[in-house]
Every structure is written in C-alpha cells, then in structure tokens.
Coordinates of N, CA and C in Angstrom, one line a residue:
X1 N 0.8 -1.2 0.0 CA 0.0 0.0 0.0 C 0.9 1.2 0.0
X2 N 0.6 2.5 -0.7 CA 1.4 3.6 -0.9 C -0.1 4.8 -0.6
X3 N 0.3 5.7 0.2 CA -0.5 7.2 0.4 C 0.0 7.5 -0.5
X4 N -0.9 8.3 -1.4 CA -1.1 9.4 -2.7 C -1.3 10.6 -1.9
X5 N -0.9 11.6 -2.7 CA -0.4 13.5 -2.5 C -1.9 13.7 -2.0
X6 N -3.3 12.9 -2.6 CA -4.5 13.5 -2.4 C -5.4 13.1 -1.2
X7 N -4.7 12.0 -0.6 CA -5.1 11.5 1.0 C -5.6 9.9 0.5
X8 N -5.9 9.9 -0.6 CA -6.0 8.4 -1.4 C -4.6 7.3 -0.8
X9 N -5.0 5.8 -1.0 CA -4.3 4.9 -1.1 C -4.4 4.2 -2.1
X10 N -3.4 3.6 -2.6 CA -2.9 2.6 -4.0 C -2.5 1.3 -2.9
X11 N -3.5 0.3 -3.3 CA -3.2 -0.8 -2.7 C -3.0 -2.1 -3.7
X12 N -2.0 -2.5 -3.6 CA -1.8 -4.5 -4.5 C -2.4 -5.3 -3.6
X13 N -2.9 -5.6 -4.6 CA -3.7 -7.1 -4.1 C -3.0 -8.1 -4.6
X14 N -2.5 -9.2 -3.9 CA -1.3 -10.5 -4.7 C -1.7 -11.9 -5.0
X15 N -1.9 -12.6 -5.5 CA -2.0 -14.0 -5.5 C -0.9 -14.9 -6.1
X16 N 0.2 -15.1 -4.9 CA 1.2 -16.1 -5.5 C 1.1 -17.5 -5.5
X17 N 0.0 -17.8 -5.4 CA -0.8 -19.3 -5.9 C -0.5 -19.7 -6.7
X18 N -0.9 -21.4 -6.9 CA -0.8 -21.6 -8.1 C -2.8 -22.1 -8.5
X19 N -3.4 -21.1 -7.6 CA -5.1 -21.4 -8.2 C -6.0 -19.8 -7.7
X20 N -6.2 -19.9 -8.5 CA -7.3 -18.4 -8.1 C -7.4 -18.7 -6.9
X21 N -7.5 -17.4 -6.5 CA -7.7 -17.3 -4.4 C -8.6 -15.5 -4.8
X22 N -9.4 -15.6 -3.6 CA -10.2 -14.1 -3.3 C -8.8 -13.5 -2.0
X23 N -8.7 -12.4 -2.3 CA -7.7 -11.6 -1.5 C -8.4 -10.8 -0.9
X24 N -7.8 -10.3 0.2 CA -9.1 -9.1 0.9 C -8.2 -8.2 1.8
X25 N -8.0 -6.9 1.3 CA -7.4 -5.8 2.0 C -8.5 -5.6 3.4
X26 N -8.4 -5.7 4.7 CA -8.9 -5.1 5.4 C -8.5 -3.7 6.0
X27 N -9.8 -2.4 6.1 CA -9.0 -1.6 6.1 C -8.5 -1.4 7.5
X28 N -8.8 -2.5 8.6 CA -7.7 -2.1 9.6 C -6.3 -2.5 9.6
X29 N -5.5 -3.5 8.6 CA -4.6 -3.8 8.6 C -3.8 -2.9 7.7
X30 N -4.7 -1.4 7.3 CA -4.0 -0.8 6.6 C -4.2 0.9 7.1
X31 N -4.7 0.3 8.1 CA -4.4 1.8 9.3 C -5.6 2.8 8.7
X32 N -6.7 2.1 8.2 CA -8.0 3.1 7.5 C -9.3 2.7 8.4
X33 N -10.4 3.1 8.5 CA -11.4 3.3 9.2 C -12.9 3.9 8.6
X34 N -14.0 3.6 8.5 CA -14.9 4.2 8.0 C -15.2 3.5 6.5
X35 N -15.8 4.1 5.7 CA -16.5 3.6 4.1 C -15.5 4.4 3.4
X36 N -14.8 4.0 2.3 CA -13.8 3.9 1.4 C -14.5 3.3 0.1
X37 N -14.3 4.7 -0.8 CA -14.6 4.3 -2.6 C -13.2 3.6 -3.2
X38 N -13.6 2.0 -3.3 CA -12.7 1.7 -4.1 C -12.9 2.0 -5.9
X39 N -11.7 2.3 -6.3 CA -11.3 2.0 -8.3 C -10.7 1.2 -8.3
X40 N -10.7 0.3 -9.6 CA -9.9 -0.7 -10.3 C -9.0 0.2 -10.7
X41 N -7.9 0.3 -10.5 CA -6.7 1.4 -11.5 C -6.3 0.7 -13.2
X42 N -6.5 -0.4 -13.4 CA -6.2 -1.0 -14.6 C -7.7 -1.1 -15.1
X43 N -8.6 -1.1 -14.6 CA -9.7 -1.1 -15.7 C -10.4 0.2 -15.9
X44 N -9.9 1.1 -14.7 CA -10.1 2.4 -15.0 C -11.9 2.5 -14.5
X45 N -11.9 2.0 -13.6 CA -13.4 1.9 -13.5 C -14.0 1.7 -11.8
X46 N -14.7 2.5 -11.1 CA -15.2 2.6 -9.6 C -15.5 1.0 -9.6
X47 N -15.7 0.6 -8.0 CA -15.9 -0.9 -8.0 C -17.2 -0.3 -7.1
X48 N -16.9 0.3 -6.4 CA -18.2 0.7 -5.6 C -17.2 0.8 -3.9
X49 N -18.5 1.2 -3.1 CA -17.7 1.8 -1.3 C -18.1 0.4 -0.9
X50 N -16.8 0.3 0.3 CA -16.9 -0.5 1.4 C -16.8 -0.4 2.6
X51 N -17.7 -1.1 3.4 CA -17.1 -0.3 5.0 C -16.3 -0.7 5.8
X52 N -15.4 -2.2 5.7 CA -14.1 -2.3 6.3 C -13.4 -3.5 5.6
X53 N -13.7 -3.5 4.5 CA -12.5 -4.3 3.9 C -12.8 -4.4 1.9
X54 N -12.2 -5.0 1.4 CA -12.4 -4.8 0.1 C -11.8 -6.2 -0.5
X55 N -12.1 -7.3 -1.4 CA -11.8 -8.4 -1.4 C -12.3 -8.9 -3.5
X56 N -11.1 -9.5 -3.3 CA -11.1 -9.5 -5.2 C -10.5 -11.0 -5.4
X57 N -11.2 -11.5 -6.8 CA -11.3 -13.0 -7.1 C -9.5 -12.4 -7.9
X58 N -8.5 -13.2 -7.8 CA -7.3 -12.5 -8.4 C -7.1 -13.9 -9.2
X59 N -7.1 -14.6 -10.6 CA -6.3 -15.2 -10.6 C -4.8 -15.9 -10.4
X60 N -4.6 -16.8 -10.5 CA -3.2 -17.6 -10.0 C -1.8 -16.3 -10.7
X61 N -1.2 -16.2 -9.5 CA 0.0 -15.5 -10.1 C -0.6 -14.4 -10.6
X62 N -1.7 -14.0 -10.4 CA -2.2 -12.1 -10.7 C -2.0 -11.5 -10.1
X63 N -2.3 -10.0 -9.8 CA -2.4 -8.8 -9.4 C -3.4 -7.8 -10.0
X64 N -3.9 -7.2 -8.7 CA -5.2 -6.6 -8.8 C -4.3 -5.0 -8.5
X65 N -4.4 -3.6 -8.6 CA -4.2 -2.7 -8.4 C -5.8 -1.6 -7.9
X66 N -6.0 -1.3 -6.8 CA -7.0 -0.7 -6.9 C -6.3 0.9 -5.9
X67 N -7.5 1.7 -5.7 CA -7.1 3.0 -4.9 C -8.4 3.1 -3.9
X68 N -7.8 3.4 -3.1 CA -9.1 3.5 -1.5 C -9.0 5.3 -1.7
X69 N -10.4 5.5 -1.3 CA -10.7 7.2 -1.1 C -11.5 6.8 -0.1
X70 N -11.2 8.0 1.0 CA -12.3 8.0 2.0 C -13.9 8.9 1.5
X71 N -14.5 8.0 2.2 CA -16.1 8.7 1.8 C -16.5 10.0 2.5
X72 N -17.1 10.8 2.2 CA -17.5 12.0 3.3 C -18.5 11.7 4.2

C-alpha cells in the first residue's frame, strides 16, 4: 500500500498461488477506518464503497491494483 499526495491509497492485491484465491485488504490492517470508494486502476473503472474491507477473485500468479478514497 502507498499514500497518494490527495489522501488516497494505491493498494496491491497479490495471489502467489498456483489457483485463483479471493484476496481481501482489510482496512484495519492498513491503518483506515470508515466507508472507502474503491477503483480498479487497470480497468479504469469505480468498483463501488466499502465499509471495512475490500476483497477481489485474483487469478493464480495475478495482481489486482486498486485505490481506496475516503467517503464524506
């Protein structure tokens, strides 16, 4: 996970599998709190808000890239 200049986070999501696995950023393991707008950064597209964690089907040996915004 990396803080962005705009209060945003860029988080990886990993699967060093060798079979699809669901990965799941919780946002207390990443020091966040409250409803968070995730985006896919590679598909360029909102996934929708969550309120404490965010969790993605990754295929084997993928990577997910998404960005956490806090909600008002």
């Amino acid at each position: 996970a990396k803080k962005m200049e705009d209060g945003s986070l860029a988080v990886g999501l990993f699967n060093r599998d060798e079979i699809p696995q669901t990965v799941v950023a919780k946002w207390s393991d990443l020091g966040l709190n409250g409803t968070m707008r995730v985006r896919d950064l590679w598909r360029q597209q909102d996934v929708g808000s969550f309120d404490s964690s965010f969790g993605a089907e990754i295929p084997r040996h993928g990577v997910v890239l998404v960005r956490l915004f806090p909600t008002q």
